[in-house]
């Protein structure tokens, strides 16, 4: 976790002890602002209210804000964020429950010892989480924190957003009657998750992986309190990186000219590569990507399968979220490995099943 | 960020979402069927925010030594960025700028039979733009032939249609970022409307000389001749009516 709280927090705690006697409950925030000594405590409401008021003041004041492309960018950015919110909330509720109620002992009892069994089991467990990729990042982080072998947690991370029932049903709706595509998506995604999981089981480089640990809660006995605390923390943590990803995705959607897509429809290899790139750059939710792929009928089914397999496992916003939850070094290694595995699995499965 | 900071962000997010649900403006950004998940998420956000806010403030005052044990990385503050954009730019969904960027949707072959179009008591029957395009391209019984239809959509002016405009709705399956325009080229309009005007147009399908399926690429439009047009007095952009199809 990228946190800097050692010296900072100590000083806050100190400040707090000093202030506590001097001010009553309501004066706190104001007193802090006035003194300007203890940034980080009690400034929350202000850091929020002041920019919001400023934003309200500049509303409709500048021509630049009315620019059609900028308004479109805003629409895309906000809609990616809002669309992900329900899945993110579902994800952090589950991750909060894991932190509060799943002890390392329990994990040890449930998860098979050998990674040969643990990795495929974790992949199939992905069937049980109805959601998209944004929710599974904090869950995987907490699973590692609760003592799950990282290889199994990563397999779950990759499998859950691609093979859960909601995604499979929406794929079937987008491609009516084309059950072999639904099957191919399931097979290729599960294979990607298991292969990448096995790769990590072999490598298992602990120094690369920073995880969300539950140790900071050792002093708290109230499980409900732990649940809320972890859920809130993970929401803002993963949510912050989600916003970074949404910024990138909205910008790229505007920058990539459509003609690029149409010019490559004739070559199978080029269209496979372009679809892999699009899946990464556009960062479309795994519950919606099938509809996008269905809207591009000029491309072969197998190149569109690449889009459906790559999108849920790796894209811009996921790289940002992985870097936030598991560490930047890990994300830089994990992203290319996952991307190549996903493309290979999709191409091979596509050749046999489509 | 400490617990009070986290609570503020969650409450601000929750309140803005609650307002969007109340006014229906969430429909500009995501599909209508996402309403229930968004509502549940909003309730959870507000509940988490309230609990964090109350117990965080209380903790600060009663147990100074345990305070700030629980922090979240500063990146969490970024979550107010969408709120700032919402408040300052007040974006209002997809329009002509989006339609210019993405090729119009050409539906793949419809396997089902098209049901008969029901007559309407006041004027031509109103059908969805997607339905119109679908029937124009794939209906072998030619249910649109010589029959006026009422369409509701946005005006998108385009150089390919100098004598009219592209009547446009967006097909959105999850959020506005995956939106694809569906368009009917309305011909012989005789007046111009600014981009993004919501209009109600009575049109008759203009059958192509060569079937669409024999045309090259996807650069053609489904054409229609205008009978009458009015600026939409009640555009589907608020109060839970989705602007998208």
Coordinates of C-alpha atoms in Angstrom, one line a residue:
Chain A
X1 CA 0.0 0.0 0.0
X2 CA 1.3 3.4 -0.9
X3 CA 0.8 5.1 2.4
X4 CA 2.9 7.6 4.2
X5 CA 1.7 7.8 7.7
X6 CA 4.5 7.2 10.1
X7 CA 5.9 10.6 11.0
X8 CA 2.8 12.5 9.8
X9 CA 0.5 10.6 12.1
X10 CA 2.7 10.9 15.1
X11 CA 2.6 14.6 14.8
X12 CA -1.1 14.7 14.3
X13 CA -1.6 12.6 17.4
X14 CA 0.6 15.0 19.3
X15 CA -1.3 18.1 18.0
X16 CA -4.5 16.4 18.9
X17 CA -3.6 15.8 22.4
X18 CA -2.6 19.5 22.8
X19 CA -5.8 20.8 21.2
X20 CA -8.1 18.5 22.9
X21 CA -8.3 20.4 26.1
X22 CA -8.5 23.9 24.5
X23 CA -11.4 23.5 22.2
X24 CA -14.8 22.0 22.3
X25 CA -16.2 19.7 19.8
X26 CA -17.5 22.2 17.2
X27 CA -14.6 24.6 17.2
X28 CA -12.1 22.0 16.2
X29 CA -12.0 22.4 12.5
X30 CA -12.0 26.1 12.6
X31 CA -9.3 26.3 15.2
X32 CA -7.1 24.0 13.1
X33 CA -7.6 26.1 10.0
X34 CA -6.6 29.2 12.0
X35 CA -3.5 27.7 13.5
X36 CA -2.5 26.0 10.2
X37 CA -0.3 23.6 12.2
X38 CA -2.2 20.3 11.9
X39 CA -3.0 19.8 8.3
X40 CA -4.5 16.4 7.9
X41 CA -6.8 16.6 10.9
X42 CA -10.2 18.1 10.7
X43 CA -9.5 19.6 7.3
X44 CA -11.5 17.0 5.5
X45 CA -14.8 18.9 5.2
X46 CA -12.9 22.0 4.0
X47 CA -10.8 20.5 1.4
X48 CA -14.1 19.3 0.0
X49 CA -16.4 22.2 0.4
X50 CA -14.1 24.9 -0.9
X51 CA -13.4 23.3 -4.3
X52 CA -17.1 22.4 -4.7
X53 CA -18.1 26.0 -4.1
X54 CA -15.5 27.3 -6.5
X55 CA -16.7 24.8 -9.1
X56 CA -20.2 26.1 -8.6
X57 CA -19.0 29.6 -9.1
X58 CA -17.2 29.0 -12.4
X59 CA -20.2 27.1 -13.8
X60 CA -21.1 28.5 -17.1
X61 CA -18.6 31.4 -16.7
X62 CA -16.0 30.4 -19.3
X63 CA -16.5 29.6 -22.9
X64 CA -13.9 26.8 -22.6
X65 CA -16.3 24.9 -20.4
X66 CA -19.0 25.1 -23.0
X67 CA -16.7 23.7 -25.7
X68 CA -18.5 20.7 -27.3
X69 CA -15.5 18.3 -27.1
X70 CA -14.8 19.3 -23.5
X71 CA -18.4 18.7 -22.6
X72 CA -18.2 15.3 -24.3
X73 CA -15.0 14.5 -22.4
X74 CA -16.8 15.4 -19.2
X75 CA -19.7 13.2 -20.0
X76 CA -17.4 10.2 -20.8
X77 CA -15.3 10.8 -17.6
X78 CA -18.3 11.1 -15.3
X79 CA -20.1 8.2 -16.8
X80 CA -17.2 5.8 -16.5
X81 CA -17.0 6.8 -12.8
X82 CA -20.7 6.5 -12.1
X83 CA -21.0 3.3 -13.9
X84 CA -18.2 1.7 -11.9
X85 CA -19.5 3.0 -8.5
X86 CA -22.1 0.3 -7.8
X87 CA -19.5 -2.4 -8.6
X88 CA -16.8 -0.7 -6.6
X89 CA -19.2 -0.4 -3.6
X90 CA -20.1 -4.1 -3.9
X91 CA -16.4 -4.9 -4.1
X92 CA -15.5 -3.0 -1.0
X93 CA -18.4 -4.3 1.0
X94 CA -17.1 -7.8 0.2
X95 CA -13.5 -6.8 1.0
X96 CA -14.7 -5.2 4.3
X97 CA -16.4 -8.5 5.2
X98 CA -13.3 -10.4 4.4
X99 CA -11.1 -8.2 6.6
X100 CA -13.6 -8.4 9.5
X101 CA -14.7 -12.1 9.3
X102 CA -12.2 -14.1 7.4
X103 CA -9.2 -15.0 9.6
X104 CA -5.9 -16.4 8.2
X105 CA -6.8 -19.6 10.0
X106 CA -10.0 -19.9 8.1
X107 CA -8.3 -19.2 4.8
X108 CA -5.7 -21.9 5.6
X109 CA -8.5 -24.4 6.2
X110 CA -10.4 -23.6 3.0
X111 CA -7.8 -22.9 0.4
X112 CA -6.0 -26.0 -0.8
X113 CA -2.3 -26.1 0.2
X114 CA -0.9 -26.9 -3.2
X115 CA -1.1 -24.2 -5.8
X116 CA -1.9 -26.9 -8.4
X117 CA -5.3 -27.1 -6.7
X118 CA -5.6 -23.7 -5.2
X119 CA -5.2 -21.8 -8.5
X120 CA -7.9 -23.5 -10.5
X121 CA -10.2 -23.5 -7.5
X122 CA -9.7 -19.7 -7.2
X123 CA -10.4 -19.4 -10.9
X124 CA -13.7 -21.2 -10.7
X125 CA -14.6 -19.2 -7.5
X126 CA -14.7 -16.2 -9.9
X127 CA -18.1 -17.6 -11.0
X128 CA -19.6 -16.5 -7.8
X129 CA -19.0 -12.7 -7.9
X130 CA -21.5 -10.9 -10.0
X131 CA -19.8 -7.7 -10.9
X132 CA -17.1 -6.1 -13.1
X133 CA -13.4 -5.6 -12.8
X134 CA -13.4 -2.6 -10.5
X135 CA -14.8 -4.5 -7.6
X136 CA -12.5 -7.5 -7.7
X137 CA -9.3 -5.4 -7.2
X138 CA -9.9 -4.5 -3.5
X139 CA -11.3 -8.0 -2.9
X140 CA -8.1 -9.6 -4.1
X141 CA -6.1 -7.2 -2.1
X142 CA -7.9 -8.2 1.1
X143 CA -7.7 -11.9 0.3
X144 CA -4.0 -11.6 0.2
X145 CA -4.1 -9.6 3.5
X146 CA -6.2 -12.4 5.0
X147 CA -3.5 -14.9 4.2
X148 CA -4.7 -16.3 0.8
X149 CA -1.7 -17.4 -1.3
X150 CA -1.1 -14.5 -3.7
X151 CA -1.3 -16.8 -6.7
X152 CA -4.8 -17.9 -5.8
X153 CA -5.9 -14.3 -5.1
X154 CA -4.6 -13.1 -8.4
X155 CA -6.3 -15.9 -10.3
X156 CA -9.5 -14.8 -8.7
X157 CA -8.8 -11.2 -9.6
X158 CA -8.5 -12.1 -13.3
X159 CA -11.3 -14.7 -13.4
X160 CA -14.1 -13.0 -11.5
X161 CA -14.8 -10.1 -13.8
X162 CA -14.8 -12.2 -17.0
X163 CA -16.6 -15.5 -16.1
X164 CA -19.3 -14.4 -13.7
X165 CA -23.0 -15.1 -14.7
X166 CA -23.9 -11.5 -15.3
X167 CA -21.1 -11.0 -17.8
X168 CA -21.8 -14.3 -19.6
X169 CA -25.5 -13.5 -19.8
X170 CA -24.8 -10.0 -21.2
X171 CA -22.4 -11.6 -23.8
X172 CA -25.2 -14.0 -24.8
X173 CA -27.6 -11.1 -25.1
X174 CA -25.2 -9.0 -27.2
X175 CA -24.5 -12.0 -29.5
X176 CA -27.9 -13.6 -29.7
X177 CA -27.8 -17.3 -30.5
X178 CA -24.0 -17.4 -30.6
X179 CA -23.3 -19.7 -27.7
X180 CA -19.9 -20.8 -29.0
X181 CA -18.7 -17.2 -28.5
X182 CA -20.0 -17.2 -24.9
X183 CA -18.2 -20.6 -24.4
X184 CA -15.0 -19.3 -26.0
X185 CA -15.0 -16.2 -23.8
X186 CA -15.5 -18.4 -20.7
X187 CA -12.7 -20.8 -21.7
X188 CA -10.2 -18.2 -22.8
X189 CA -10.7 -16.0 -19.7
X190 CA -10.5 -18.9 -17.3
X191 CA -7.3 -20.2 -19.0
X192 CA -5.8 -16.7 -18.8
X193 CA -6.5 -16.5 -15.1
X194 CA -5.2 -20.0 -14.3
X195 CA -2.0 -19.5 -16.5
X196 CA -1.2 -16.1 -14.9
X197 CA -1.9 -17.5 -11.5
X198 CA 0.4 -20.5 -12.0
X199 CA 3.1 -18.2 -13.3
X200 CA 2.9 -16.2 -10.1
X201 CA 2.8 -19.4 -8.0
X202 CA 6.2 -20.3 -9.6
X203 CA 7.7 -16.8 -9.3
X204 CA 6.1 -15.9 -5.9
X205 CA 8.3 -12.8 -5.5
X206 CA 7.1 -11.4 -2.2
X207 CA 9.2 -8.3 -2.5
X208 CA 7.3 -7.2 -5.5
X209 CA 3.8 -7.5 -3.9
X210 CA 2.7 -5.0 -1.3
X211 CA -0.6 -6.1 0.2
X212 CA -3.5 -4.8 2.2
X213 CA -2.9 -6.2 5.6
X214 CA -5.3 -6.3 8.5
X215 CA -2.7 -5.9 11.2
X216 CA -3.6 -2.2 11.8
X217 CA -6.9 -3.5 13.2
X218 CA -5.3 -5.7 15.9
X219 CA -6.3 -3.1 18.5
X220 CA -9.9 -3.1 17.4
X221 CA -12.2 -5.8 18.7
X222 CA -15.4 -4.6 17.2
X223 CA -15.9 -6.5 13.9
X224 CA -18.5 -4.1 12.6
X225 CA -16.1 -1.2 13.2
X226 CA -13.4 -3.1 11.2
X227 CA -15.9 -3.8 8.4
X228 CA -16.8 -0.1 8.0
X229 CA -13.2 1.0 8.4
X230 CA -11.8 -1.3 5.7
X231 CA -14.7 -0.8 3.4
X232 CA -14.4 3.0 3.6
X233 CA -10.6 2.8 3.2
X234 CA -10.7 0.4 0.2
X235 CA -13.5 2.5 -1.4
X236 CA -11.3 5.6 -1.4
X237 CA -8.2 3.8 -2.2
X238 CA -9.5 1.8 -5.2
X239 CA -11.8 4.7 -6.1
X240 CA -9.0 7.2 -6.3
X241 CA -7.2 5.0 -8.8
X242 CA -10.4 4.3 -10.7
X243 CA -10.7 8.1 -11.2
X244 CA -7.1 8.2 -12.6
X245 CA -8.1 5.4 -15.0
X246 CA -11.3 7.1 -16.0
X247 CA -9.4 10.3 -16.8
X248 CA -7.1 8.3 -19.1
X249 CA -9.9 6.4 -20.7
X250 CA -12.1 9.4 -21.4
X251 CA -9.2 11.3 -22.9
X252 CA -8.2 8.4 -25.2
X253 CA -11.7 7.8 -26.4
X254 CA -11.6 11.4 -27.7
X255 CA -8.1 11.2 -29.1
X256 CA -8.2 7.9 -31.0
X257 CA -9.7 8.6 -34.4
X258 CA -12.3 6.2 -35.6
X259 CA -10.6 5.8 -38.9
X260 CA -7.9 3.8 -37.3
X261 CA -10.4 1.1 -36.5
X262 CA -11.9 1.0 -39.9
X263 CA -8.6 0.9 -41.7
X264 CA -7.5 -2.4 -40.2
X265 CA -10.7 -4.4 -40.7
X266 CA -9.2 -6.3 -43.6
X267 CA -6.2 -7.9 -41.9
X268 CA -6.8 -10.6 -39.3
X269 CA -3.6 -10.0 -37.4
X270 CA -3.8 -6.3 -37.5
X271 CA -7.3 -6.4 -36.2
X272 CA -6.4 -8.8 -33.4
X273 CA -3.6 -6.3 -32.3
X274 CA -5.9 -3.3 -32.6
X275 CA -8.6 -5.0 -30.6
X276 CA -6.1 -5.9 -27.8
X277 CA -5.0 -2.3 -27.8
X278 CA -8.5 -0.9 -27.8
X279 CA -9.5 -3.2 -24.9
X280 CA -6.6 -1.7 -22.9
X281 CA -7.1 1.9 -23.9
X282 CA -10.9 2.2 -23.8
X283 CA -11.3 0.5 -20.4
X284 CA -14.9 -0.5 -20.9
X285 CA -16.7 -2.3 -18.1
X286 CA -16.7 -6.1 -18.5
X287 CA -20.5 -6.1 -18.4
X288 CA -20.7 -3.7 -21.4
X289 CA -17.8 -4.7 -23.6
X290 CA -19.8 -7.5 -25.4
X291 CA -22.3 -4.8 -26.6
X292 CA -19.4 -2.7 -27.9
X293 CA -17.9 -5.7 -29.7
X294 CA -21.3 -6.6 -31.2
X295 CA -21.5 -3.1 -32.6
X296 CA -18.4 -3.7 -34.8
X297 CA -19.6 -6.5 -37.1
X298 CA -17.1 -5.7 -39.8
X299 CA -14.5 -7.6 -37.8
X300 CA -14.0 -11.3 -37.4
X301 CA -15.5 -13.0 -34.3
X302 CA -12.1 -14.2 -33.2
X303 CA -10.6 -10.7 -33.2
X304 CA -13.5 -9.5 -31.2
X305 CA -13.0 -12.4 -28.8
X306 CA -9.6 -10.9 -28.1
X307 CA -11.3 -7.7 -27.0
X308 CA -13.6 -9.6 -24.7
X309 CA -10.8 -11.6 -23.1
X310 CA -8.3 -8.8 -22.7
X311 CA -10.7 -6.1 -21.5
X312 CA -11.7 -7.6 -18.1
X313 CA -8.2 -8.6 -17.1
X314 CA -6.1 -5.6 -18.1
X315 CA -6.9 -2.1 -19.1
X316 CA -5.8 1.5 -18.2
X317 CA -7.9 1.9 -15.1
X318 CA -7.0 -1.6 -13.9
X319 CA -3.3 -0.9 -14.2
X320 CA -3.8 2.2 -12.1
X321 CA -5.8 0.2 -9.5
X322 CA -3.3 -2.7 -9.4
X323 CA -0.5 -0.2 -8.9
X324 CA -2.4 1.3 -6.0
X325 CA -3.4 -1.9 -4.3
X326 CA -0.4 -4.2 -5.0
X327 CA 2.4 -1.7 -5.7
X328 CA 3.8 0.0 -8.8
X329 CA 6.6 -2.5 -9.5
X330 CA 4.1 -5.4 -9.4
X331 CA 1.7 -3.7 -11.8
X332 CA 4.5 -3.0 -14.3
X333 CA 5.3 -6.7 -14.4
X334 CA 1.8 -8.0 -14.1
X335 CA 0.3 -5.9 -16.9
X336 CA 2.4 -7.1 -19.8
X337 CA 2.4 -10.8 -18.7
X338 CA -1.4 -10.7 -18.3
X339 CA -1.9 -8.9 -21.6
X340 CA 0.3 -11.4 -23.6
X341 CA -1.3 -14.4 -21.9
X342 CA -4.8 -13.1 -22.6
X343 CA -4.1 -12.4 -26.3
X344 CA -2.6 -15.8 -26.7
X345 CA -5.4 -17.6 -24.9
X346 CA -8.0 -15.7 -27.0
X347 CA -6.3 -16.5 -30.3
X348 CA -5.9 -20.2 -29.5
X349 CA -9.4 -20.7 -28.1
X350 CA -10.8 -18.7 -31.0
X351 CA -9.1 -20.9 -33.5
X352 CA -10.7 -24.0 -32.1
X353 CA -14.1 -22.8 -31.0
X354 CA -15.1 -20.1 -33.4
Chain B
X1 CA -6.8 11.0 4.7
X2 CA -8.2 10.4 8.1
X3 CA -11.6 9.0 9.0
X4 CA -13.4 12.4 8.9
X5 CA -11.9 13.2 5.5
X6 CA -13.1 9.8 4.2
X7 CA -16.5 10.4 5.7
X8 CA -16.7 13.8 3.9
X9 CA -15.9 12.4 0.5
X10 CA -18.3 9.5 0.9
X11 CA -21.1 11.8 2.1
X12 CA -20.5 14.2 -0.8
X13 CA -20.5 11.4 -3.3
X14 CA -23.6 9.9 -1.8
X15 CA -25.5 13.2 -1.7
X16 CA -24.6 14.0 -5.3
X17 CA -25.7 10.5 -6.4
X18 CA -28.9 10.8 -4.4
X19 CA -29.6 14.1 -6.2
X20 CA -28.9 12.6 -9.6
X21 CA -31.3 9.7 -8.8
X22 CA -33.9 12.1 -7.6
X23 CA -33.8 14.3 -10.7
X24 CA -33.2 11.4 -13.1
X25 CA -30.1 13.1 -14.5
X26 CA -28.1 9.9 -13.9
X27 CA -29.8 8.8 -17.1
X28 CA -27.4 11.0 -19.1
X29 CA -24.5 8.9 -17.9
X30 CA -25.6 5.3 -17.4
X31 CA -28.4 3.0 -18.6
X32 CA -31.7 3.1 -16.9
X33 CA -31.4 -0.5 -15.7
X34 CA -28.4 0.5 -13.6
X35 CA -30.7 2.6 -11.5
X36 CA -31.3 0.0 -8.7
X37 CA -27.6 -0.9 -8.4
X38 CA -26.8 2.8 -8.2
X39 CA -29.5 3.4 -5.6
X40 CA -28.1 0.6 -3.4
X41 CA -24.6 1.9 -3.8
X42 CA -25.8 5.4 -2.8
X43 CA -27.5 4.0 0.3
X44 CA -24.3 2.1 1.3
X45 CA -22.1 5.2 0.6
X46 CA -24.3 7.4 2.8
X47 CA -24.5 4.8 5.6
X48 CA -20.7 4.2 5.6
X49 CA -20.1 8.0 5.4
X50 CA -22.4 8.6 8.4
X51 CA -20.9 5.9 10.5
X52 CA -17.3 6.9 9.7
X53 CA -18.1 10.6 10.3
X54 CA -19.8 10.0 13.6
X55 CA -17.4 7.4 15.0
X56 CA -14.4 9.2 13.5
X57 CA -15.3 12.5 15.2
X58 CA -16.0 10.7 18.5
X59 CA -12.8 8.7 18.3
X60 CA -10.8 11.9 17.9
X61 CA -12.3 13.3 21.1
X62 CA -12.3 10.3 23.3
X63 CA -9.4 8.1 22.4
X64 CA -6.7 10.4 21.3
X65 CA -4.1 7.6 21.3
X66 CA -5.9 5.5 18.8
X67 CA -6.7 8.3 16.4
X68 CA -5.1 8.3 13.0
X69 CA -4.2 4.7 13.2
X70 CA -6.5 4.3 10.3
X71 CA -5.7 6.4 7.3
X72 CA -6.3 6.0 3.6
X73 CA -3.9 7.1 0.9
X74 CA -4.3 10.6 -0.3
X75 CA -5.3 9.4 -3.8
X76 CA -8.8 9.0 -2.3
X77 CA -9.3 12.7 -2.6
X78 CA -9.4 12.2 -6.3
X79 CA -12.9 10.8 -5.9
X80 CA -14.2 14.4 -5.7
X81 CA -12.9 15.1 -9.2
X82 CA -16.0 13.7 -10.9
X83 CA -18.1 15.8 -8.5
X84 CA -16.2 18.9 -9.4
X85 CA -16.6 18.2 -13.2
X86 CA -20.3 17.5 -12.6
X87 CA -20.8 20.8 -10.8
X88 CA -18.6 23.1 -12.9
X89 CA -19.3 21.7 -16.4
X90 CA -22.7 20.3 -15.8
X91 CA -22.3 17.8 -18.8
X92 CA -25.6 16.7 -20.4
X93 CA -25.1 13.4 -22.1
X94 CA -24.2 12.4 -25.6
X95 CA -25.0 14.7 -28.6
X96 CA -23.7 15.8 -31.9
X97 CA -20.0 15.9 -30.7
X98 CA -20.2 12.2 -29.8
X99 CA -22.1 11.3 -33.0
X100 CA -19.3 12.9 -35.1
X101 CA -16.7 10.6 -33.6
X102 CA -18.3 7.2 -33.9
X103 CA -19.7 5.4 -36.9
X104 CA -23.5 5.0 -36.8
X105 CA -24.8 1.6 -35.7
X106 CA -25.8 -0.7 -38.5
X107 CA -27.8 -3.6 -36.9
X108 CA -26.7 -7.1 -37.6
X109 CA -29.3 -9.4 -39.2
X110 CA -32.5 -9.7 -37.1
X111 CA -33.5 -13.3 -36.8
X112 CA -36.9 -12.7 -35.3
X113 CA -39.9 -11.6 -37.3
X114 CA -40.9 -8.0 -37.0
X115 CA -44.3 -7.6 -35.2
X116 CA -46.9 -5.4 -37.0
X117 CA -46.7 -1.7 -36.1
X118 CA -49.7 -0.6 -34.2
X119 CA -51.7 2.4 -35.4
X120 CA -51.8 5.5 -33.2
X121 CA -54.9 7.7 -32.8
X122 CA -53.0 11.0 -33.0
X123 CA -50.9 10.9 -36.1
X124 CA -48.4 8.4 -37.4
X125 CA -47.3 5.6 -35.0
X126 CA -44.2 6.5 -33.0
X127 CA -41.3 4.0 -33.1
X128 CA -37.8 3.9 -31.8
X129 CA -35.0 5.0 -34.2
X130 CA -33.4 1.6 -33.7
X131 CA -36.6 -0.1 -34.7
X132 CA -36.9 2.1 -37.8
X133 CA -33.3 1.4 -39.0
X134 CA -33.7 -2.3 -38.2
X135 CA -36.9 -2.6 -40.3
X136 CA -35.5 -0.5 -43.1
X137 CA -32.6 -2.8 -43.5
X138 CA -33.9 -6.2 -42.6
X139 CA -37.7 -6.4 -42.8
X140 CA -38.6 -8.5 -45.8
X141 CA -42.3 -7.6 -45.4
X142 CA -41.3 -4.0 -45.8
X143 CA -43.5 -2.7 -43.0
X144 CA -42.1 0.8 -43.4
X145 CA -43.0 1.1 -47.1
X146 CA -45.2 4.2 -47.9
X147 CA -46.1 4.5 -44.3
X148 CA -45.4 7.7 -42.2
X149 CA -43.7 7.1 -38.9
X150 CA -43.0 9.4 -36.0
X151 CA -39.4 9.5 -34.7
X152 CA -38.0 11.4 -31.7
X153 CA -34.4 12.3 -31.6
X154 CA -31.5 14.8 -31.7
X155 CA -30.5 16.9 -34.7
X156 CA -27.0 16.2 -35.9
X157 CA -26.0 18.3 -39.0
X158 CA -23.7 16.5 -41.4
X159 CA -22.1 17.4 -44.7
X160 CA -23.4 14.1 -46.2
X161 CA -27.0 15.3 -45.7
X162 CA -27.0 18.9 -47.1
X163 CA -30.8 19.0 -47.5
X164 CA -31.6 17.9 -44.0
X165 CA -30.0 16.3 -40.9
X166 CA -29.2 13.0 -39.2
X167 CA -32.0 12.3 -36.7
X168 CA -30.0 10.6 -33.9
X169 CA -30.5 8.5 -30.8
X170 CA -27.7 6.8 -28.9
X171 CA -27.6 3.1 -28.2
X172 CA -26.1 2.8 -24.7
X173 CA -25.7 -0.6 -23.1
X174 CA -24.0 0.3 -19.9
X175 CA -22.7 3.8 -19.7
X176 CA -22.4 6.8 -22.1
X177 CA -18.8 5.8 -22.8
X178 CA -20.0 2.8 -24.8
X179 CA -22.7 4.8 -26.7
X180 CA -23.1 4.3 -30.4
X181 CA -25.3 6.6 -32.5
X182 CA -28.3 5.2 -34.5
X183 CA -29.2 7.6 -37.3
X184 CA -31.8 8.2 -39.9
X185 CA -31.0 10.8 -42.6
X186 CA -34.0 13.0 -42.8
X187 CA -34.2 14.7 -46.3
X188 CA -36.0 17.7 -47.8
X189 CA -36.2 19.5 -44.5
X190 CA -36.3 23.0 -45.9
X191 CA -35.1 24.6 -42.7
X192 CA -32.1 24.2 -40.4
X193 CA -32.0 23.3 -36.8
X194 CA -29.0 23.8 -34.5
X195 CA -27.1 20.7 -33.5
X196 CA -28.5 18.8 -30.4
X197 CA -32.1 20.2 -30.8
X198 CA -34.6 17.5 -29.8
X199 CA -37.2 17.2 -32.5
X200 CA -40.3 15.1 -33.3
X201 CA -40.3 14.3 -37.0
X202 CA -43.0 12.5 -39.1
X203 CA -41.1 10.8 -41.9
X204 CA -41.6 8.2 -44.7
X205 CA -38.8 5.8 -45.4
X206 CA -37.1 6.3 -48.8
X207 CA -36.5 2.9 -50.2
X208 CA -33.0 2.6 -51.7
X209 CA -32.5 1.7 -55.3
X210 CA -30.0 -1.0 -54.3
X211 CA -30.7 -3.0 -51.1
X212 CA -28.5 -1.8 -48.2
X213 CA -27.0 -5.2 -47.8
X214 CA -25.5 -4.9 -51.3
X215 CA -23.9 -1.5 -50.5
X216 CA -20.2 -1.4 -49.8
X217 CA -18.8 -0.7 -46.3
X218 CA -20.9 1.0 -43.7
X219 CA -20.9 4.5 -45.0
X220 CA -24.5 4.6 -46.2
X221 CA -27.5 6.0 -44.3
X222 CA -31.1 4.9 -44.0
X223 CA -32.9 7.8 -45.7
X224 CA -36.3 9.2 -45.0
X225 CA -38.4 12.0 -46.4
X226 CA -39.8 14.6 -44.0
X227 CA -43.6 15.2 -43.7
X228 CA -43.6 17.4 -40.7
X229 CA -41.4 18.4 -37.9
X230 CA -41.6 20.2 -34.5
X231 CA -39.1 21.0 -31.9
X232 CA -39.7 18.5 -29.1
X233 CA -41.7 20.1 -26.4
X234 CA -40.9 17.4 -23.9
X235 CA -37.5 15.9 -24.7
X236 CA -36.7 12.6 -22.9
X237 CA -33.9 14.1 -20.8
X238 CA -35.3 14.3 -17.3
X239 CA -37.6 12.8 -14.8
X240 CA -36.5 9.2 -15.4
X241 CA -37.0 9.2 -19.2
X242 CA -33.8 7.9 -20.7
X243 CA -32.4 9.9 -23.6
X244 CA -30.8 6.7 -24.9
X245 CA -32.3 3.6 -26.5

